[in-house]
Coordinates of C-alpha atoms and ligand atoms in Angstrom, one line a residue:
M1 CA -10.2 -6.3 -11.0
K2 CA -12.4 -4.9 -8.3
D3 CA -10.6 -3.7 -5.2
C4 CA -11.1 -5.9 -2.1
Y5 CA -11.4 -4.3 1.3
I6 CA -11.1 -6.4 4.5
L7 CA -12.0 -5.3 7.9
G8 CA -9.7 -6.9 10.5
I9 CA -10.3 -7.2 14.2
E10 CA -7.7 -8.3 16.8
S11 CA -8.2 -8.6 20.5
S12 CA -6.3 -11.7 21.5
C13 CA -4.4 -10.1 24.4
D14 CA -4.3 -6.6 25.8
E15 CA -4.7 -4.6 22.5
M16 CA -8.1 -3.9 20.9
S17 CA -7.5 -3.1 17.3
A18 CA -9.5 -2.7 14.1
S19 CA -8.2 -2.0 10.6
I20 CA -9.2 -1.8 6.9
I21 CA -6.7 -3.1 4.4
K22 CA -7.1 -2.9 0.6
N23 CA -6.1 -5.9 -1.6
G24 CA -4.1 -7.5 1.3
R25 CA -1.3 -4.9 1.1
E26 CA -2.5 -1.3 1.4
E27 CA -3.5 0.2 4.8
I28 CA -6.5 2.4 4.7
K29 CA -6.6 3.0 8.4
T30 CA -5.8 1.1 11.7
V31 CA -6.7 1.9 15.2
V32 CA -4.9 0.2 18.1
L33 CA -5.9 0.7 21.7
S34 CA -3.3 -0.7 24.1
Q35 CA -4.0 -1.4 27.8
M36 CA -0.3 -1.5 28.7
D37 CA -0.6 1.2 31.3
I38 CA -3.4 -0.6 33.1
H39 CA -1.5 -3.9 33.3
K40 CA 1.8 -2.3 34.2
K41 CA 1.0 -2.1 37.9
Y42 CA 0.3 -5.8 38.0
G43 CA 3.6 -6.8 36.3
G44 CA 1.8 -8.6 33.5
V45 CA -1.5 -8.9 31.6
V46 CA -4.5 -9.7 33.9
P47 CA -6.9 -11.7 31.6
E48 CA -10.1 -10.7 33.4
I49 CA -9.2 -7.0 33.3
A50 CA -8.1 -7.3 29.6
S51 CA -11.5 -8.6 28.5
R52 CA -13.4 -6.1 30.6
C53 CA -11.4 -3.2 29.0
H54 CA -12.0 -4.7 25.5
I55 CA -15.8 -4.5 26.2
E56 CA -15.5 -0.9 27.2
S57 CA -13.3 0.2 24.2
A58 CA -14.6 -1.9 21.3
T59 CA -17.3 0.5 20.0
M60 CA -14.9 3.4 20.4
V61 CA -12.2 1.7 18.4
L62 CA -14.7 0.9 15.6
E63 CA -16.2 4.4 15.6
E64 CA -12.8 5.9 15.3
L65 CA -11.8 3.5 12.5
F66 CA -14.7 4.7 10.2
Q67 CA -14.1 8.4 11.1
D68 CA -12.6 10.6 8.3
I69 CA -12.3 7.8 5.7
S70 CA -14.5 7.4 2.6
I71 CA -15.0 3.6 3.1
N72 CA -18.1 2.4 4.9
M73 CA -19.4 -1.0 5.9
E74 CA -21.1 -1.5 2.6
D75 CA -17.7 -1.4 0.8
I76 CA -16.2 -4.1 3.0
D77 CA -15.7 -7.5 1.3
G78 CA -15.0 -9.6 4.4
I79 CA -14.5 -9.4 8.1
S80 CA -11.4 -11.2 9.4
V81 CA -10.9 -11.8 13.1
T82 CA -8.4 -13.5 15.4
Y83 CA -10.2 -16.5 16.8
G84 CA -7.0 -17.8 18.6
P85 CA -4.6 -18.6 20.0
G86 CA -4.8 -16.1 22.9
L87 CA -6.7 -15.2 26.0
V88 CA -10.2 -16.7 25.8
G89 CA -12.0 -13.7 27.4
S90 CA -10.2 -11.2 25.2
L91 CA -10.7 -13.2 22.0
L92 CA -14.4 -13.6 22.7
I93 CA -15.0 -9.8 22.5
G94 CA -13.3 -9.4 19.1
L95 CA -15.0 -12.5 17.8
E96 CA -18.5 -11.5 18.9
I97 CA -18.1 -8.1 17.2
A98 CA -16.9 -9.8 14.0
K99 CA -19.8 -12.2 14.0
T100 CA -22.4 -9.4 14.7
L101 CA -21.0 -7.2 11.8
S102 CA -20.9 -10.2 9.5
F103 CA -24.5 -11.1 10.3
I104 CA -25.9 -7.5 10.1
Y105 CA -24.0 -6.6 6.8
N106 CA -24.1 -10.1 5.3
K107 CA -20.3 -10.2 4.8
P108 CA -18.1 -13.3 4.9
L109 CA -16.6 -14.1 8.3
I110 CA -12.9 -15.0 8.0
P111 CA -11.1 -16.8 10.9
V112 CA -7.4 -15.9 11.2
H113 CA -4.8 -17.7 13.3
H114 CA -2.9 -15.1 15.3
I115 CA 0.5 -16.3 14.1
V116 CA -0.6 -16.3 10.5
G117 CA -1.6 -12.7 11.1
H118 CA 1.9 -11.9 12.4
I119 CA 3.4 -13.5 9.3
Y120 CA 1.2 -11.5 6.9
A121 CA 2.2 -8.3 8.6
N122 CA 5.1 -8.5 6.2
S123 CA 2.8 -8.3 3.1
L124 CA 2.0 -4.7 4.3
V125 CA 5.6 -3.7 3.5
N126 CA 6.8 -6.1 0.8
E127 CA 5.1 -8.5 -1.5
L128 CA 5.9 -12.0 -0.1
K129 CA 8.4 -13.9 -2.2
F130 CA 8.3 -17.7 -2.1
P131 CA 9.7 -20.0 -0.9
L132 CA 10.5 -18.3 2.3
I133 CA 11.4 -18.9 5.9
A134 CA 9.4 -17.1 8.6
L135 CA 11.0 -16.5 12.0
V136 CA 8.1 -15.9 14.4
V137 CA 9.2 -14.2 17.7
S138 CA 6.4 -13.1 19.9
G139 CA 5.2 -13.1 23.5
G140 CA 3.6 -16.5 23.0
H141 CA 5.5 -18.1 20.1
T142 CA 9.0 -18.8 18.8
D143 CA 8.7 -20.7 15.5
L144 CA 10.6 -21.3 12.3
I145 CA 8.1 -21.9 9.4
Y146 CA 8.8 -22.8 5.8
M147 CA 6.3 -21.4 3.3
E148 CA 6.2 -22.7 -0.2
D149 CA 3.4 -20.3 -1.2
H150 CA 0.5 -18.3 0.2
F151 CA -1.2 -20.2 3.0
K152 CA 1.2 -23.2 2.7
F153 CA 3.0 -23.4 6.0
K154 CA 5.3 -26.1 7.3
K155 CA 6.6 -25.7 10.9
I156 CA 10.2 -26.8 11.0
G157 CA 10.9 -25.9 14.6
G158 CA 9.6 -24.1 17.7
T159 CA 10.1 -23.5 21.3
L160 CA 9.9 -26.5 23.7
D161 CA 9.1 -24.3 26.7
D162 CA 9.0 -20.5 27.0
A163 CA 8.5 -18.2 24.1
I164 CA 11.3 -15.6 23.5
G165 CA 9.1 -12.6 24.4
E166 CA 8.0 -14.3 27.6
C167 CA 11.6 -14.9 28.4
Y168 CA 12.5 -11.2 27.7
D169 CA 9.7 -10.1 30.0
K170 CA 10.8 -12.5 32.8
V171 CA 14.5 -11.6 32.6
A172 CA 13.6 -7.9 32.6
R173 CA 11.6 -8.4 35.8
V174 CA 14.5 -10.1 37.5
I175 CA 16.7 -7.2 36.8
G176 CA 14.1 -4.7 38.0
L177 CA 12.5 -3.4 34.8
E178 CA 8.8 -2.6 34.4
Y179 CA 6.3 -4.6 32.4
P180 CA 6.5 -5.1 29.4
G181 CA 10.2 -5.5 29.9
G182 CA 11.2 -6.6 26.4
P183 CA 11.6 -3.1 24.9
L184 CA 13.3 -1.8 28.1
L185 CA 15.7 -4.7 28.2
D186 CA 16.5 -4.1 24.5
K187 CA 17.3 -0.4 25.3
L188 CA 19.5 -1.4 28.3
A189 CA 21.3 -4.0 26.2
T190 CA 22.8 -1.3 24.0
T191 CA 24.6 0.2 27.0
G192 CA 26.4 -2.8 28.6
K193 CA 29.1 -5.3 27.8
D194 CA 28.8 -9.0 26.9
I195 CA 30.8 -10.3 29.8
Y196 CA 28.5 -12.8 31.5
K197 CA 28.9 -16.3 29.9
L198 CA 25.3 -17.5 29.9
P199 CA 24.4 -21.0 28.6
K200 CA 23.5 -21.2 24.9
P201 CA 20.0 -22.6 25.0
L202 CA 19.5 -25.8 22.9
N203 CA 22.6 -25.2 20.8
D204 CA 22.0 -28.3 18.7
N205 CA 21.2 -29.4 15.2
S206 CA 17.5 -29.1 15.6
Y207 CA 15.4 -26.1 14.6
D208 CA 13.8 -26.1 18.1
F209 CA 14.4 -23.5 20.8
S210 CA 14.4 -23.5 24.6
F211 CA 14.4 -20.4 26.7
S212 CA 13.5 -21.5 30.2
G213 CA 17.2 -22.5 31.0
I214 CA 18.6 -19.1 30.2
K215 CA 15.9 -17.4 32.3
T216 CA 16.9 -19.6 35.3
A217 CA 20.6 -18.9 34.6
V218 CA 20.0 -15.1 34.8
I219 CA 17.9 -15.5 38.0
N220 CA 20.8 -17.6 39.6
L221 CA 23.4 -15.1 38.4
V222 CA 21.6 -12.2 40.0
H223 CA 21.0 -14.2 43.3
N224 CA 24.7 -15.3 43.5
E225 CA 25.9 -11.8 43.0
Q226 CA 23.5 -10.5 45.6
Q227 CA 24.6 -13.2 48.1
K228 CA 28.2 -12.2 47.6
E229 CA 27.1 -8.6 48.1
N230 CA 28.4 -7.7 44.7
K231 CA 26.8 -4.9 42.7
V232 CA 24.7 -6.5 40.0
N233 CA 25.5 -4.8 36.7
V234 CA 22.1 -4.9 35.0
E235 CA 23.4 -3.3 31.8
D236 CA 26.0 -6.1 31.3
I237 CA 23.4 -8.7 32.2
A238 CA 21.0 -7.2 29.6
T239 CA 23.7 -7.2 26.9
S240 CA 24.9 -10.7 27.7
F241 CA 21.3 -12.0 27.6
Q242 CA 20.5 -10.3 24.4
E243 CA 23.7 -11.4 22.6
T244 CA 23.1 -15.0 23.7
V245 CA 19.5 -15.3 22.5
I246 CA 20.1 -13.4 19.3
D247 CA 23.0 -15.7 18.6
I248 CA 20.8 -18.9 18.8
L249 CA 17.9 -17.4 17.0
T250 CA 19.9 -16.2 14.0
K251 CA 22.1 -19.3 13.9
K252 CA 19.2 -21.7 13.6
T253 CA 17.4 -19.3 11.1
F254 CA 20.3 -19.1 8.8
R255 CA 20.9 -22.8 8.9
A256 CA 17.3 -23.3 7.9
L257 CA 17.7 -20.9 5.0
K258 CA 20.7 -22.9 3.8
E259 CA 19.3 -26.4 4.3
Y260 CA 15.9 -25.5 2.6
K261 CA 17.7 -23.6 -0.1
V262 CA 15.7 -20.5 0.5
S263 CA 16.8 -16.9 -0.1
N264 CA 13.8 -15.0 1.4
L265 CA 13.5 -14.4 5.1
I266 CA 10.6 -12.7 6.9
V267 CA 10.6 -11.9 10.6
C268 CA 7.5 -11.1 12.7
G269 CA 6.0 -10.8 16.2
G270 CA 6.6 -8.4 19.0
V271 CA 10.3 -9.4 19.5
A272 CA 10.9 -8.5 15.8
A273 CA 10.9 -4.9 17.2
N274 CA 14.2 -5.8 19.0
S275 CA 16.9 -3.5 17.8
G276 CA 19.7 -6.0 18.4
L277 CA 17.9 -8.7 16.5
R278 CA 17.1 -6.4 13.6
N279 CA 20.7 -5.2 13.3
R280 CA 22.1 -8.8 13.4
L281 CA 19.6 -10.0 10.8
D282 CA 20.4 -7.1 8.6
L283 CA 24.1 -7.9 8.7
L284 CA 23.7 -11.6 8.2
S285 CA 21.3 -11.2 5.4
K286 CA 23.7 -8.9 3.5
D287 CA 26.5 -11.4 4.1
N288 CA 24.5 -14.3 2.9
N289 CA 22.6 -12.7 0.0
I290 CA 19.3 -13.2 1.7
S291 CA 16.3 -10.9 1.0
L292 CA 15.1 -9.8 4.4
S293 CA 11.7 -8.4 5.4
I294 CA 11.0 -7.1 8.9
P295 CA 7.8 -4.9 9.3
P296 CA 8.1 -1.5 11.0
I297 CA 7.5 -1.7 14.8
K298 CA 3.8 -0.8 14.6
Y299 CA 3.2 -4.0 12.6
C300 CA 5.4 -6.2 14.8
T301 CA 3.4 -5.9 18.0
D302 CA -0.3 -7.0 18.0
N303 CA -2.5 -5.0 15.5
A304 CA -5.5 -5.6 13.3
A305 CA -3.8 -4.5 10.1
M306 CA -1.9 -7.9 10.0
I307 CA -5.2 -9.7 10.6
A308 CA -6.9 -7.9 7.7
A309 CA -3.9 -8.6 5.5
A310 CA -4.0 -12.3 6.3
G311 CA -7.8 -12.2 6.0
Y312 CA -7.4 -11.1 2.3
Y313 CA -5.2 -14.1 1.5
A314 CA -7.4 -16.4 3.6
L315 CA -10.5 -15.4 1.7
K316 CA -8.7 -16.2 -1.6
E317 CA -8.3 -19.7 -0.1
N318 CA -12.0 -19.8 0.7
I319 CA -11.3 -19.8 4.4
T320 CA -14.5 -18.6 5.9
S321 CA -16.8 -19.7 8.8
D322 CA -20.4 -19.6 9.7
S323 CA -21.5 -18.1 13.1
S324 CA -20.6 -21.3 15.0
L325 CA -17.0 -20.0 15.0
N326 CA -15.6 -20.2 18.5
V327 CA -12.4 -18.9 20.1
K328 CA -9.4 -21.2 20.8
A329 CA -6.9 -20.5 23.5
V330 CA -4.4 -22.9 21.9
D331 CA -4.3 -23.9 18.3
S332 CA -1.6 -24.8 15.8
I333 CA -1.5 -23.5 12.2
D334 CA -1.9 -27.1 11.0
E335 CA -5.1 -27.6 12.9
Y336 CA -6.4 -24.2 11.6
L337 CA -5.7 -25.2 8.0
K338 CA -7.2 -28.7 8.4
R339 CA -10.4 -27.1 9.7
Y340 CA -10.8 -24.4 7.1
K341 CA -8.7 -25.0 4.0
T342 CA -10.4 -27.4 1.7
N343 CA -7.6 -27.8 -0.9
I344 CA -4.7 -29.2 1.3
Ligands
KG4_401 O1 3.5 -10.3 19.2 P1 3.3 -9.6 20.5 O2 2.8 -8.1 20.5 O3 2.2 -10.3 21.3 C1 2.0 -11.7 21.3 O4 1.4 -12.2 20.3 O5 2.6 -12.4 22.1 O6 4.6 -9.7 21.4 C2 4.7 -9.1 22.6 C3 6.1 -9.5 23.2 C4 6.3 -9.1 24.6 O7 6.9 -10.2 25.3 C5 7.3 -7.9 24.5 O8 8.1 -7.7 25.7 C6 8.1 -8.3 23.3 O9 7.1 -8.8 22.4 N1 8.8 -7.1 22.7 C7 10.2 -7.0 22.7 C8 10.5 -5.8 22.1 N2 9.3 -5.1 21.8 C9 8.3 -6.0 22.2 N3 11.1 -7.9 23.1 C10 12.4 -7.5 22.9 N4 12.8 -6.3 22.4 C11 11.8 -5.4 22.0 N5 12.2 -4.3 21.4
ZN402 ZN1 1.0 -11.4 18.8

């Protein structure tokens, strides 16, 4: 069979990235340009700045992608792009580039839902084995998804308020860490003790999550200690917070695996880079005979390799669009499939 090369483009937040993936699994080359240092001084991503920076960096990223590789645009079989969810201004830059390339080179334009991209980051490391449960833990999402086969998604639970990554960043800020606080809080959590009894968020029989309460609990804890003029032990807060959220995430995930009689677990999204979560999932999977897949950190945070990998499987499902494709700040996977997948 002829090899299939997909060019992926991802610009939904503060990373501009382009990648070429062969047959949905093999990385030819990926370029990621992060704006983290620019947004750091504002304590979070400033949407207007993010889109302006994308405009400035897009051509550079694409030029670098095609440097020193033997693939050129003529070899590309499809152009996949994140159309949403994400920041509208940021998404628009990636989408316009994808549309332009698709028009000039007469290649199929493949819309990819950002979370579907995160899920398919796993196909870059292991062939997906079905049925599986996907735990999606990113800055904007916390979902449990059951997959019966490629491009067959059933959301079984999700966050009712804040996403886990958002919660990490907010708690990190409260204890004085820089943006993005998630990775720094993770590091700090390895040095403290789990001594603060924080409330277990939505510790019930559903597969849903809630992280706004624990964020408030940490804010109150810090304020109370400050009012009493006690020294706030940030290491212990970090450890206690990390233990509490890992507990609830893994508890619900492993209950889902049992109830759905599934032995394959994949984890994805920026928070899948978390060392505590990775260690706990590893242990629990061994104890419960679960085959676990977590991508290396470069495929956990936003990147175009995952969008190109998902694009390969999307193209197999005939998920393509004409040039009327537009960005969507908010969109569910169900809505995405309803719009583009003809055989559901
Ligand atoms: O998936 P991602 O790159 O972007 C979104 O699609 O949202 O996730 C970014 C999130 C941020 O909130 C960041 O703080 C968090 O992932 N993150 C982490 C770690 N590395 C990144 N959170 C906890 N521990 C980490 N090691
Ligand atoms: Zn993401």
